Structures are given as structure tokens and as C-alpha cells.
Amino acid sequence: MTIVEYEAVIGLEIHAQLLTESKIFCGCSAAFGGEPNTHTCPICTGMPGSLPVLNRKAVEFAIKLALATDSHVAPVSLFARKNYFYPDLPKGYQISQYELPLSANGSVEIPLADGGKKRVGITRIHMEEDAGKLFHDETKPFSYVDFNRTGVPLLEIVSEPDLRTPQEAADYLRVLRAILQYLEICDGNMEEGSFRCDANVSIRPAGAQNLGTRAEVKNMNSFRHVERALTYEIERQKKVLEGGGAVVQETRLWDPVKGVTEAMRGKEEAHDYRYFPDPDLVPLTISPQWVEEIRKGLPELPLQRKGRFVKEYQIPEYDAGVITTSKTLADYYEECVRLFPDPKQVSNWIMGDLLRLLKEDDKEVDTCPLSPEQLAEMLGIMKDGTISGKIAKTIFEEMYKTGKGAKEIVEEQGLVQITDEAAVTQAVAEVLQNHPKEVEEYKNGKEKLFGFFVGQVMKATQGKANPQLVNEILKKKLS
Ligand code: ADP
Ligand code: MG
Ligand code: ZN
């Protein structure tokens, strides 16, 4: 039997909601939420005779993203009608772009697990309007529809099938979200759906040139879900092929509770949508001058900020990369360093303990219960010797859980470091007395027992003894 090694091929379609004040073709508020059907007017509810007027700010935001992803900005692009029938789409068509999108041929750089980098191609970025939202109440024989979201501007960002693993897909998403956030054109909130993605995935024998048949997976509203759903889907496709079957081109839904993807519908083809240029909208022309003006006003982007962190704070490229993938995390970091100017120490705590706790809670730093002031206060009392590094770990978790300050916790729990020589000497003496056998062995040359003694003293003092002092006194007593 020959065993075929498969490789996965992944391409993502991202939808990013733009942070404009008003909707893309009318003056209604584009804000998230609001009482149902209060952000509506004849245009966004598709009343006959109403006419769309393009929002200039939305175009400006789209150009910003195009420039930040090295994409080509088309001097002329077209809006098209994408026809389909669904209760959340009042006009019976969505205004989108099809032939002649606003932008094409870009790329971004993503970090790889082995420390390297990879360029991921961006096929196209186009503008479109969002649909409404349906609510189903199982106890009622009908459903509700909220049109507040219809007409909110979206960018659709289509990648080349350049991604090879679920992790690369998640990293690509992180990079794009960071760029959108740095540009301040999308809040990147996956839970609220303002940043969402459909993942197209296929597998093929490793090294093959042709692409396999793809499935499209929808309904993943966190990075973790994207990775889990793709991992599941790749395995599923392998089993299908190994069982002698063929992958069907279809749309599948990720069920995060069951941890599986399930077939939703056959994949629609472009001709199913009967695209045609929207006769209500003139072609969009963008002058080179406008593009240049926007280019000049671009803010610092993630890669640039990463470079600056390496230079300015002298932290490793890896640290700088992790910290700058989120604008809020990078802001958090810079604020901590301003309050406690030891950049590497700060980055260690953020990359280690803080990110671990946030990940456990599936939280982002913008909802972090621990402020830069609190972290700086803790690092301060660790530096002046009030607490040991070990106790600091405990205090950190406690601050994170309770929101209390470091000094407050130290006082409440009596966690002040023992730096009193007499007290440490006493603890050391007791430990040695209680372990005569180990002392004997140590003296006979089993030197690695030294760590054991240190551990016992730390345990006896509930981690409060100053480790350096413990080392010194132990060495003296054992020699
Ligand atoms: P559609 O809009 O019908 O889904 P697109 O041509 O826009 O079709 O492609 C959508 C995404 O699917 C793109 O990101 C592309 O890279 C990806 N893709 C296309 N073919 C494959 C394939 N065989 N395997 C994995 N991804 C694919
Ligand atoms: Mg698609
Ligand atoms: Zn409106």
C-alpha cells in the first residue's frame, strides 16, 4: 500500500465592517446595535424610487487598506448588483463589486512558526454593503428582521490560495485585522461580526500542482474557531479521499459545540447571482492625486511599529512581532514601558503571563482587567525587593482576577519578601535538620540536591524567602 501525504491549500475571504459614521449609500447611522430598525431609511430598506449615493469616507477607507497591502488601486471601478433572495436583503440584490473591483494584486507578510516569513497574496479588495440580521424565536411561527445593518459598508478581502496550515490562516487573519485596526477603519471585533471570514480549503497530494476541490467553511467567530474548523475540515477531506470518495464543492458550517463542520448547501457559482453593473451608480473614478494624499496620511503600520520596537526598546524581533500584532496590545505595552522603563521585563510579563491568562479567557487586551498602572506597580515592588519574582507570579494572577492593586494584595496576604537574614537562616537550618539523608548524599558529591534544598526552603517560607539569600546561606551551611 502506498501512503499519500496530503497538503492543505487554504484561501480566505474576509469581510471587514468599516468604521464610517454613516452607511455606504445613505445617511443612516452605521453604528453597531441600536433599537431594531431605527437606523433605516427608504434607501437602505430598498423602497422603490430611492437612489443610492456613495459614501466618500468608505472609499477613502478602502483606498487606505489597498495601500497598506501593496495593492493596486483601480482608477475606475464598478458597482454591481449581486442578485439573491433572502429576507434580510430588502432590495433582492446586494450592491457589490464584481468586474473591476476597487483594488487588486496586493500582499501581506505573515510570520511563520519556524521564525521565518511568508508573503500571502491578496487577489482583490472590493466594496459592498452588508445585509440585515434575522432573529428566530422558536416559540413563534415567524422570524424577526433588523435592517440596522443593511447598507453598512464592508470591504471584502480575498486572498490567493497561498495558506498551507490552519495556523497560517489564523496568523494571516491576525495580520489583516492588525492592519485594519492600525488604519482605524475597522474595529476587528470578531464576536460582533465586524470582522469575519469564510475559509476555502482543499487538499492535494504534497507537491502536486493542481488544486483539489474545495469546501467553503462559514461561521467562525474567533481565531481559535478558524484553526479548529480548518483542522477538522482537513482531516475530514483526508478521510473522504482515503476512503476512495471525492470531496464535494459545497458550503459547510462550523459547529463550535460539536467541533465539526456540516454541509449547509451546494456551492453557488457566480452565474447564479446574475451580476450586472448597477445602473443607479456611476463608475467610481479615483484620481492619482487623491491616492497620493491618502498615502501621505497613512499611520504607522504593524510592521513599521515592530521595527521601531526592536530599535527603540531593544527587544527581540519575536517579542516585537507578537506585541505589535494587536494595536491595543502594542499601546498597552508602550504605556507599561513609560511607567516602568524596563522594556524586556515588561515584554516578558505581557508575552508570558498576560497573554496566557487572556487566552484562557478567550479575551483581548482591550477588555483586560489589569491596567498598565497595575502591572507597573507590581514590577516596581518586585524591583525594590518587597516581593520575590515567585510571589510576583501569584500576585499577577490575583490582580488579574480581582482587579486589586499589587501593594493591596501584598498587605492583605502578608506576601512581603523575607530578606531578614536571621529568619532565612532559621528556615535553612530547619530544612537541613529535617533531611539528614539528603545532606549526607550532598556532602558525598550529589551536588544536584542543592536545588532540592532551595525548593524546600522556598516551600517552608511559602515562596517568600529572598532566593538570593537562600542560596547564599545554603552554600555557607553546606560547605
Ligand atoms: P467564491 O467567491 O465563489 O467563493 P473565489 O474565486 O472568490 O470564489 O475564491 C474564494 C477563495 O477561495 C479565494 O480566497 C481563493 O484563494 C480560494 N480558493 C479557490 N480555489 C481554492 C481551492 N481549490 N482550494 C482552496 N482555496 C481555494
Ligand atoms: Mg466564497
Ligand atoms: Zn438608510
Short mmCIF file of C-alpha atoms and ligand atoms in Angstrom, two decimals:
data_model
loop_
_atom_site.label_atom_id
_atom_site.label_comp_id
_atom_site.label_asym_id
_atom_site.label_seq_id
_atom_site.Cartn_x
_atom_site.Cartn_y
_atom_site.Cartn_z
CA MET A 1 0.00 0.00 0.00
CA THR A 2 1.32 3.44 -0.82
CA ILE A 3 0.66 6.16 1.66
CA VAL A 4 -0.17 9.52 0.13
CA GLU A 5 0.99 12.61 2.01
CA TYR A 6 -1.52 15.40 1.64
CA GLU A 7 -1.02 19.11 1.92
CA ALA A 8 -3.79 21.59 2.62
CA VAL A 9 -4.49 24.66 0.49
CA ILE A 10 -6.41 27.49 2.11
CA GLY A 11 -7.71 30.82 0.83
CA LEU A 12 -9.71 33.26 2.94
CA GLU A 13 -12.48 35.70 2.12
CA ILE A 14 -12.61 38.31 4.86
CA HIS A 15 -15.42 40.78 5.44
CA ALA A 16 -14.49 43.88 7.38
CA GLN A 17 -17.12 46.37 8.50
CA LEU A 18 -15.91 49.92 8.05
CA LEU A 19 -16.00 52.42 10.89
CA THR A 20 -17.74 55.17 8.95
CA GLU A 21 -20.37 57.28 10.70
CA SER A 22 -22.99 56.58 8.07
CA LYS A 23 -23.90 53.71 5.79
CA ILE A 24 -22.39 53.20 2.34
CA PHE A 25 -25.29 54.52 0.19
CA CYS A 26 -27.43 56.57 2.61
CA GLY A 27 -27.11 58.86 5.63
CA CYS A 28 -28.28 56.35 8.25
CA SER A 29 -26.04 55.61 11.22
CA ALA A 30 -23.67 52.70 10.65
CA ALA A 31 -23.20 52.16 14.40
CA PHE A 32 -23.42 48.64 15.79
CA GLY A 33 -26.65 47.77 17.65
CA GLY A 34 -29.40 50.30 18.34
CA GLU A 35 -33.11 49.50 18.71
CA PRO A 36 -34.05 47.25 15.76
CA ASN A 37 -34.97 49.13 12.56
CA THR A 38 -34.10 52.59 13.90
CA HIS A 39 -31.04 53.09 11.64
CA THR A 40 -33.09 52.82 8.48
CA CYS A 41 -34.47 54.92 5.62
CA PRO A 42 -36.09 54.30 2.20
CA ILE A 43 -32.68 53.72 0.59
CA CYS A 44 -31.31 51.02 2.89
CA THR A 45 -34.68 49.30 3.12
CA GLY A 46 -34.89 49.20 -0.67
CA MET A 47 -38.03 51.27 -1.25
CA PRO A 48 -38.89 51.70 -4.95
CA GLY A 49 -37.67 55.00 -6.37
CA SER A 50 -34.93 55.58 -3.79
CA LEU A 51 -31.40 56.10 -5.12
CA PRO A 52 -28.03 55.24 -3.57
CA VAL A 53 -25.30 57.86 -3.12
CA LEU A 54 -21.79 56.57 -2.45
CA ASN A 55 -20.15 57.47 0.88
CA ARG A 56 -16.79 59.15 0.13
CA LYS A 57 -15.34 58.16 3.51
CA ALA A 58 -15.94 54.47 2.77
CA VAL A 59 -13.96 54.83 -0.47
CA GLU A 60 -11.16 56.61 1.37
CA PHE A 61 -11.01 53.74 3.90
CA ALA A 62 -10.90 51.17 1.10
CA ILE A 63 -8.01 53.02 -0.54
CA LYS A 64 -6.18 53.06 2.80
CA LEU A 65 -6.36 49.29 3.04
CA ALA A 66 -5.33 48.88 -0.58
CA LEU A 67 -2.22 51.00 0.03
CA ALA A 68 -1.38 49.23 3.29
CA THR A 69 -1.47 45.86 1.49
CA ASP A 70 0.58 46.97 -1.54
CA SER A 71 -2.46 46.54 -3.74
CA HIS A 72 -3.16 48.31 -6.98
CA VAL A 73 -5.90 50.94 -6.78
CA ALA A 74 -8.06 50.89 -9.90
CA PRO A 75 -8.56 54.36 -11.40
CA VAL A 76 -12.05 53.24 -12.44
CA SER A 77 -14.12 50.60 -10.71
CA LEU A 78 -17.73 49.49 -10.95
CA PHE A 79 -20.55 48.64 -8.58
CA ALA A 80 -22.59 45.59 -9.49
CA ARG A 81 -25.82 44.03 -8.36
CA LYS A 82 -25.47 40.57 -6.85
CA ASN A 83 -28.95 39.09 -7.04
CA TYR A 84 -30.27 36.66 -4.49
CA PHE A 85 -33.39 36.35 -2.41
CA TYR A 86 -33.28 36.26 1.33
CA PRO A 87 -35.44 38.01 3.94
CA ASP A 88 -32.51 40.03 5.31
CA LEU A 89 -31.89 41.60 1.88
CA PRO A 90 -34.72 44.06 1.21
CA LYS A 91 -33.76 45.03 -2.36
CA GLY A 92 -33.42 41.44 -3.53
CA TYR A 93 -29.85 42.25 -4.52
CA GLN A 94 -26.70 43.35 -2.75
CA ILE A 95 -24.65 46.18 -4.19
CA SER A 96 -21.13 44.83 -4.50
CA GLN A 97 -18.24 44.93 -6.95
CA TYR A 98 -17.58 42.18 -9.45
CA GLU A 99 -15.79 43.06 -12.68
CA LEU A 100 -13.41 45.94 -11.98
CA PRO A 101 -13.09 45.86 -8.18
CA LEU A 102 -11.61 48.87 -6.41
CA SER A 103 -8.32 47.13 -5.82
CA ALA A 104 -6.33 44.01 -6.74
CA ASN A 105 -2.92 42.32 -6.68
CA GLY A 106 -1.69 43.01 -3.18
CA SER A 107 0.05 41.02 -0.48
CA VAL A 108 0.89 40.97 3.22
CA GLU A 109 3.69 39.37 5.17
CA ILE A 110 2.89 36.83 7.85
CA PRO A 111 5.20 35.31 10.48
CA LEU A 112 5.85 31.56 10.28
CA ALA A 113 6.11 29.13 13.18
CA ASP A 114 9.79 28.47 12.39
CA GLY A 115 10.65 32.16 12.74
CA GLY A 116 10.57 32.87 9.02
CA LYS A 117 8.17 34.99 6.99
CA LYS A 118 5.83 34.40 4.11
CA ARG A 119 4.03 36.65 1.64
CA VAL A 120 0.36 35.93 1.16
CA GLY A 121 -1.19 37.29 -2.00
CA ILE A 122 -4.36 39.35 -1.95
CA THR A 123 -6.36 38.76 -5.09
CA ARG A 124 -8.78 41.63 -4.68
CA ILE A 125 -10.35 44.05 -2.24
CA HIS A 126 -13.79 45.28 -3.11
CA MET A 127 -16.52 47.37 -1.51
CA GLU A 128 -20.04 46.19 -0.79
CA GLU A 129 -22.98 46.68 1.52
CA ASP A 130 -23.87 44.44 4.44
CA ALA A 131 -27.22 42.63 4.76
CA GLY A 132 -29.65 42.78 7.71
CA LYS A 133 -30.00 40.35 10.55
CA LEU A 134 -32.65 37.72 11.18
CA PHE A 135 -33.77 36.60 14.62
CA HIS A 136 -35.55 33.33 15.06
CA ASP A 137 -37.73 32.79 18.09
CA GLU A 138 -38.53 29.08 18.34
CA THR A 139 -41.78 29.81 20.15
CA LYS A 140 -43.16 31.97 17.31
CA PRO A 141 -44.38 30.91 13.86
CA PHE A 142 -42.42 33.79 12.26
CA SER A 143 -38.97 35.41 12.39
CA TYR A 144 -37.86 38.97 13.05
CA VAL A 145 -35.64 41.07 10.82
CA ASP A 146 -33.48 44.04 11.83
CA PHE A 147 -32.36 46.30 8.97
CA ASN A 148 -29.96 48.40 11.06
CA ARG A 149 -27.05 46.56 9.48
CA THR A 150 -28.29 46.67 5.88
CA GLY A 151 -26.10 49.09 3.96
CA VAL A 152 -23.25 49.21 6.47
CA PRO A 153 -20.07 49.43 4.37
CA LEU A 154 -17.94 46.31 4.06
CA LEU A 155 -14.63 45.53 2.47
CA GLU A 156 -14.29 42.04 1.09
CA ILE A 157 -10.68 40.95 1.06
CA VAL A 158 -9.99 37.82 -0.99
CA SER A 159 -6.67 36.04 -0.54
CA GLU A 160 -4.81 33.86 -3.00
CA PRO A 161 -4.83 30.15 -2.05
CA ASP A 162 -1.39 30.68 -0.50
CA LEU A 163 -2.01 29.40 3.02
CA ARG A 164 -0.98 25.87 3.93
CA THR A 165 -1.94 25.26 7.57
CA PRO A 166 -4.73 26.30 9.94
CA GLN A 167 -2.15 28.23 11.93
CA GLU A 168 -1.03 30.18 8.86
CA ALA A 169 -4.67 31.00 8.18
CA ALA A 170 -5.15 32.31 11.72
CA ASP A 171 -1.90 34.28 11.52
CA TYR A 172 -2.92 35.82 8.21
CA LEU A 173 -6.22 36.84 9.80
CA ARG A 174 -4.36 38.39 12.73
CA VAL A 175 -2.11 40.34 10.39
CA LEU A 176 -5.02 41.68 8.39
CA ARG A 177 -7.00 42.56 11.45
CA ALA A 178 -4.00 44.40 12.86
CA ILE A 179 -3.64 46.42 9.65
CA LEU A 180 -7.34 47.36 9.71
CA GLN A 181 -7.09 48.38 13.35
CA TYR A 182 -3.91 50.41 12.86
CA LEU A 183 -5.62 52.20 9.98
CA GLU A 184 -8.60 52.77 12.31
CA ILE A 185 -11.03 51.72 9.60
CA CYS A 186 -12.48 48.59 11.27
CA ASP A 187 -12.71 47.62 14.93
CA GLY A 188 -11.84 44.00 14.16
CA ASN A 189 -14.42 42.62 16.57
CA MET A 190 -14.97 39.00 15.55
CA GLU A 191 -17.63 38.33 18.18
CA GLU A 192 -19.84 41.18 17.00
CA GLY A 193 -19.16 40.14 13.43
CA SER A 194 -17.46 43.32 12.27
CA PHE A 195 -14.51 41.17 11.18
CA ARG A 196 -15.48 37.78 9.80
CA CYS A 197 -14.13 35.22 7.41
CA ASP A 198 -15.10 32.33 5.17
CA ALA A 199 -12.34 29.81 4.70
CA ASN A 200 -11.91 27.86 1.47
CA VAL A 201 -9.94 24.70 1.93
CA SER A 202 -8.90 21.77 -0.20
CA ILE A 203 -6.22 19.12 0.00
CA ARG A 204 -3.92 17.63 -2.61
CA PRO A 205 -1.02 15.19 -2.66
CA ALA A 206 2.03 17.05 -1.35
CA GLY A 207 3.93 18.61 -4.22
CA ALA A 208 1.03 18.45 -6.70
CA GLN A 209 0.42 21.48 -8.91
CA ASN A 210 -3.33 21.33 -9.42
CA LEU A 211 -5.73 22.40 -6.72
CA GLY A 212 -8.14 19.92 -5.17
CA THR A 213 -11.88 20.51 -4.87
CA ARG A 214 -12.57 22.99 -2.10
CA ALA A 215 -15.14 23.28 0.62
CA GLU A 216 -16.06 26.70 1.99
CA VAL A 217 -16.42 26.88 5.78
CA LYS A 218 -18.51 29.62 7.37
CA ASN A 219 -19.48 30.71 10.85
CA MET A 220 -16.22 31.01 12.70
CA ASN A 221 -16.20 33.95 15.06
CA SER A 222 -12.83 33.68 16.75
CA PHE A 223 -9.28 32.85 15.72
CA ARG A 224 -9.49 29.65 17.71
CA HIS A 225 -12.59 28.60 15.80
CA VAL A 226 -10.88 29.24 12.49
CA GLU A 227 -7.99 26.98 13.46
CA ARG A 228 -10.20 24.27 14.91
CA ALA A 229 -12.64 24.30 12.00
CA LEU A 230 -9.86 24.08 9.40
CA THR A 231 -8.06 21.32 11.28
CA TYR A 232 -11.29 19.34 11.39
CA GLU A 233 -12.10 20.01 7.75
CA ILE A 234 -8.66 18.95 6.50
CA GLU A 235 -8.92 15.67 8.40
CA ARG A 236 -12.43 15.13 7.07
CA GLN A 237 -11.29 15.60 3.48
CA LYS A 238 -8.37 13.22 4.01
CA LYS A 239 -10.73 10.56 5.25
CA VAL A 240 -13.02 11.09 2.26
CA LEU A 241 -10.14 10.68 -0.20
CA GLU A 242 -8.57 7.77 1.65
CA GLY A 243 -11.94 6.05 1.64
CA GLY A 244 -11.96 6.32 -2.15
CA GLY A 245 -14.53 9.13 -2.23
CA ALA A 246 -14.40 12.64 -3.70
CA VAL A 247 -14.67 15.98 -1.91
CA VAL A 248 -17.83 17.82 -2.89
CA GLN A 249 -17.67 21.54 -3.62
CA GLU A 250 -20.04 22.93 -1.04
CA THR A 251 -20.57 25.40 1.77
CA ARG A 252 -20.16 23.96 5.26
CA LEU A 253 -20.97 25.39 8.66
CA TRP A 254 -18.68 25.12 11.65
CA ASP A 255 -20.44 23.93 14.79
CA PRO A 256 -18.23 25.03 17.68
CA VAL A 257 -20.14 22.97 20.24
CA LYS A 258 -19.90 19.67 18.37
CA GLY A 259 -16.50 20.59 16.96
CA VAL A 260 -17.44 19.57 13.42
CA THR A 261 -18.24 21.17 10.05
CA GLU A 262 -21.56 20.22 8.49
CA ALA A 263 -22.79 20.52 4.92
CA MET A 264 -25.06 23.54 4.53
CA ARG A 265 -25.70 23.90 0.82
CA GLY A 266 -24.12 23.26 -2.55
CA LYS A 267 -21.74 25.99 -3.57
CA GLU A 268 -23.31 28.67 -5.69
CA GLU A 269 -21.47 29.78 -8.83
CA ALA A 270 -21.02 33.36 -9.90
CA HIS A 271 -23.61 32.95 -12.68
CA ASP A 272 -26.21 32.04 -10.04
CA TYR A 273 -26.03 35.66 -8.91
CA ARG A 274 -26.64 37.17 -12.34
CA TYR A 275 -24.25 40.03 -11.68
CA PHE A 276 -24.65 43.19 -13.73
CA PRO A 277 -23.41 46.77 -13.31
CA ASP A 278 -25.73 48.77 -11.04
CA PRO A 279 -27.43 51.33 -13.31
CA ASP A 280 -28.08 53.60 -10.30
CA LEU A 281 -24.39 54.21 -9.64
CA VAL A 282 -21.86 55.87 -11.94
CA PRO A 283 -18.43 54.25 -12.32
CA LEU A 284 -16.20 55.13 -9.39
CA THR A 285 -13.20 57.16 -10.53
CA ILE A 286 -10.26 57.69 -8.20
CA SER A 287 -7.62 60.25 -9.09
CA PRO A 288 -3.90 59.54 -8.55
CA GLN A 289 -3.76 62.78 -6.54
CA TRP A 290 -6.32 61.51 -4.08
CA VAL A 291 -4.45 58.21 -3.70
CA GLU A 292 -1.19 60.11 -3.06
CA GLU A 293 -2.85 62.32 -0.49
CA ILE A 294 -4.13 59.24 1.35
CA ARG A 295 -0.75 57.55 1.10
CA LYS A 296 0.92 60.54 2.76
CA GLY A 297 -1.56 60.39 5.64
CA LEU A 298 -1.12 56.68 6.40
CA PRO A 299 -0.33 55.99 10.07
CA GLU A 300 2.41 53.72 11.39
CA LEU A 301 1.54 50.14 10.38
CA PRO A 302 2.21 46.91 12.31
CA LEU A 303 5.45 46.02 10.51
CA GLN A 304 6.82 49.53 10.95
CA ARG A 305 5.87 49.57 14.59
CA LYS A 306 7.55 46.21 15.07
CA GLY A 307 10.75 47.62 13.57
CA ARG A 308 10.55 50.65 15.82
CA PHE A 309 10.06 48.48 18.95
CA VAL A 310 13.17 46.45 18.10
CA LYS A 311 15.22 49.63 17.67
CA GLU A 312 13.77 51.81 20.37
CA TYR A 313 13.21 49.25 23.13
CA GLN A 314 15.89 46.74 22.12
CA ILE A 315 13.53 43.82 22.48
CA PRO A 316 13.87 40.67 20.34
CA GLU A 317 12.15 40.70 16.96
CA TYR A 318 9.97 37.84 18.12
CA ASP A 319 8.65 39.83 21.11
CA ALA A 320 8.10 42.90 18.98
CA GLY A 321 6.20 40.82 16.44
CA VAL A 322 3.84 39.30 18.98
CA ILE A 323 3.18 42.60 20.74
CA THR A 324 2.52 44.63 17.61
CA THR A 325 0.03 42.18 16.03
CA SER A 326 -2.60 43.95 18.09
CA LYS A 327 -2.71 47.72 18.16
CA THR A 328 -4.27 47.77 21.61
CA LEU A 329 -1.64 45.34 22.92
CA ALA A 330 1.14 47.48 21.47
CA ASP A 331 -0.43 50.59 23.03
CA TYR A 332 -0.70 48.71 26.34
CA TYR A 333 2.96 47.73 26.09
CA GLU A 334 4.16 51.25 25.37
CA GLU A 335 2.16 52.60 28.30
CA CYS A 336 3.68 49.99 30.64
CA VAL A 337 7.18 50.83 29.45
CA ARG A 338 6.52 54.53 30.01
CA LEU A 339 5.55 53.75 33.62
CA PHE A 340 8.24 51.13 34.20
CA PRO A 341 11.14 51.68 31.81
CA ASP A 342 12.48 48.15 31.56
CA PRO A 343 11.22 47.11 28.09
CA LYS A 344 12.36 43.47 28.18
CA GLN A 345 10.95 42.87 31.66
CA VAL A 346 7.62 44.34 30.56
CA SER A 347 7.57 42.29 27.38
CA ASN A 348 8.28 39.09 29.36
CA TRP A 349 5.28 39.65 31.59
CA ILE A 350 3.00 40.61 28.74
CA MET A 351 4.04 37.79 26.42
CA GLY A 352 4.07 35.21 29.19
CA ASP A 353 1.57 35.71 31.96
CA LEU A 354 -0.76 38.30 30.50
CA LEU A 355 -1.29 36.64 27.12
CA ARG A 356 -1.69 33.24 28.77
CA LEU A 357 -4.45 34.49 31.08
CA LEU A 358 -6.19 36.37 28.27
CA LYS A 359 -6.05 33.28 26.08
CA GLU A 360 -7.53 31.11 28.83
CA ASP A 361 -10.46 33.54 28.99
CA ASP A 362 -10.61 33.94 25.19
CA LYS A 363 -10.24 37.68 25.80
CA GLU A 364 -8.50 40.56 24.05
CA VAL A 365 -6.33 43.10 25.77
CA ASP A 366 -8.95 45.86 25.35
CA THR A 367 -11.10 44.06 27.91
CA CYS A 368 -8.11 43.20 30.08
CA PRO A 369 -8.97 43.59 33.78
CA LEU A 370 -5.40 44.59 34.56
CA SER A 371 -4.23 48.11 33.74
CA PRO A 372 -0.71 49.17 32.73
CA GLU A 373 -0.57 51.10 36.03
CA GLN A 374 -1.18 47.91 37.99
CA LEU A 375 1.46 45.96 36.11
CA ALA A 376 3.95 48.80 36.57
CA GLU A 377 3.21 48.97 40.29
CA MET A 378 3.86 45.26 40.65
CA LEU A 379 7.11 45.44 38.71
CA GLY A 380 8.13 48.33 40.94
CA ILE A 381 7.75 46.43 44.21
CA MET A 382 9.47 43.45 42.67
CA LYS A 383 12.39 45.62 41.68
CA ASP A 384 12.78 47.18 45.12
CA GLY A 385 12.77 43.73 46.70
CA THR A 386 9.44 43.94 48.53
CA ILE A 387 8.29 40.79 46.75
CA SER A 388 10.15 37.93 45.11
CA GLY A 389 9.76 37.00 41.46
CA LYS A 390 7.90 33.89 42.51
CA ILE A 391 5.37 35.79 44.62
CA ALA A 392 5.01 38.27 41.77
CA LYS A 393 3.53 35.46 39.65
CA THR A 394 0.88 34.80 42.29
CA ILE A 395 0.16 38.48 42.71
CA PHE A 396 -0.15 38.93 38.97
CA GLU A 397 -2.88 36.29 38.74
CA GLU A 398 -4.61 37.75 41.78
CA MET A 399 -4.58 41.25 40.28
CA TYR A 400 -5.94 39.86 37.04
CA LYS A 401 -8.73 38.01 38.82
CA THR A 402 -9.73 40.62 41.40
CA GLY A 403 -8.65 43.92 39.84
CA LYS A 404 -6.90 44.80 43.09
CA GLY A 405 -3.54 46.60 43.22
CA ALA A 406 -0.26 44.78 43.88
CA LYS A 407 0.50 46.59 47.14
CA GLU A 408 -3.01 45.98 48.36
CA ILE A 409 -2.67 42.22 47.77
CA VAL A 410 0.76 42.13 49.39
CA GLU A 411 -0.66 43.75 52.52
CA GLU A 412 -3.81 41.66 52.66
CA GLN A 413 -1.98 38.38 52.27
CA GLY A 414 1.28 39.19 54.04
CA LEU A 415 3.37 38.41 51.00
CA VAL A 416 6.31 40.69 51.75
CA GLN A 417 9.56 39.01 50.85
CA ILE A 418 11.66 37.71 53.73
CA THR A 419 15.01 39.44 53.43
CA ASP A 420 15.81 39.13 57.11
CA GLU A 421 18.97 37.04 57.32
CA ALA A 422 18.12 35.55 60.70
CA ALA A 423 14.72 34.36 59.51
CA VAL A 424 16.13 32.76 56.36
CA THR A 425 18.99 31.16 58.32
CA GLN A 426 16.42 29.68 60.66
CA ALA A 427 14.40 28.23 57.76
CA VAL A 428 17.54 26.79 56.15
CA ALA A 429 18.60 25.18 59.41
CA GLU A 430 15.22 23.51 59.81
CA VAL A 431 15.24 22.12 56.30
CA LEU A 432 18.72 20.67 56.69
CA GLN A 433 17.77 19.17 60.03
CA ASN A 434 14.69 17.51 58.51
CA HIS A 435 16.64 15.97 55.61
CA PRO A 436 19.76 14.37 57.09
CA LYS A 437 19.89 11.72 54.38
CA GLU A 438 19.97 14.26 51.56
CA VAL A 439 22.57 16.34 53.39
CA GLU A 440 24.74 13.25 53.66
CA GLU A 441 24.34 12.49 49.96
CA TYR A 442 25.08 16.07 49.02
CA LYS A 443 28.26 16.04 51.01
CA ASN A 444 29.22 12.80 49.25
CA GLY A 445 29.10 14.60 45.94
CA LYS A 446 25.47 14.54 44.78
CA GLU A 447 25.52 18.27 44.08
CA LYS A 448 22.31 18.49 42.19
CA LEU A 449 20.50 18.14 45.51
CA PHE A 450 21.24 21.83 46.04
CA GLY A 451 18.15 22.70 44.05
CA PHE A 452 16.11 20.38 46.22
CA PHE A 453 17.20 22.29 49.35
CA VAL A 454 16.36 25.63 47.75
CA GLY A 455 12.94 24.28 46.87
CA GLN A 456 12.33 23.06 50.41
CA VAL A 457 13.27 26.41 51.93
CA MET A 458 11.01 28.26 49.47
CA LYS A 459 8.22 25.87 50.33
CA ALA A 460 8.74 26.33 54.07
CA THR A 461 8.53 30.12 53.63
CA GLN A 462 5.57 29.97 51.22
CA GLY A 463 7.79 31.32 48.49
CA LYS A 464 8.55 34.48 50.40
CA ALA A 465 12.23 34.00 51.11
CA ASN A 466 14.58 36.08 49.01
CA PRO A 467 16.02 33.44 46.63
CA GLN A 468 19.46 35.00 46.51
CA LEU A 469 19.70 35.00 50.27
CA VAL A 470 18.53 31.39 50.42
CA ASN A 471 21.29 30.42 48.00
CA GLU A 472 23.99 32.22 49.94
CA ILE A 473 23.02 30.82 53.31
CA LEU A 474 22.57 27.28 51.99
CA LYS A 475 26.02 27.37 50.39
CA LYS A 476 27.54 28.52 53.67
CA LYS A 477 25.75 25.89 55.74
CA LEU A 478 26.53 23.03 53.39
CA SER A 479 30.19 23.73 52.85
P1 ADP B 1 -16.14 32.43 -4.49
O1 ADP B 1 -16.40 33.87 -4.29
O2 ADP B 1 -17.07 31.73 -5.38
O3 ADP B 1 -16.00 31.70 -3.19
P2 ADP B 1 -13.40 33.00 -5.33
O4 ADP B 1 -12.76 32.76 -6.64
O5 ADP B 1 -13.60 34.41 -4.92
O6 ADP B 1 -14.77 32.23 -5.28
O7 ADP B 1 -12.49 32.27 -4.28
C1 ADP B 1 -12.68 32.34 -2.96
C2 ADP B 1 -11.45 31.91 -2.18
O8 ADP B 1 -11.19 30.54 -2.37
C3 ADP B 1 -10.18 32.64 -2.52
O9 ADP B 1 -9.60 33.07 -1.30
C4 ADP B 1 -9.30 31.57 -3.16
O10 ADP B 1 -7.95 31.76 -2.83
C5 ADP B 1 -9.81 30.31 -2.54
N1 ADP B 1 -9.69 29.12 -3.36
C6 ADP B 1 -10.04 28.97 -4.64
N2 ADP B 1 -9.84 27.69 -5.05
C7 ADP B 1 -9.38 27.00 -3.98
C8 ADP B 1 -9.00 25.64 -3.74
N3 ADP B 1 -9.08 24.71 -4.70
N4 ADP B 1 -8.60 25.31 -2.51
C9 ADP B 1 -8.53 26.22 -1.53
N5 ADP B 1 -8.86 27.51 -1.70
C10 ADP B 1 -9.29 27.90 -2.89
MG MG B 2 -16.82 32.38 -1.38
ZN ZN B 3 -30.61 54.31 5.26
#
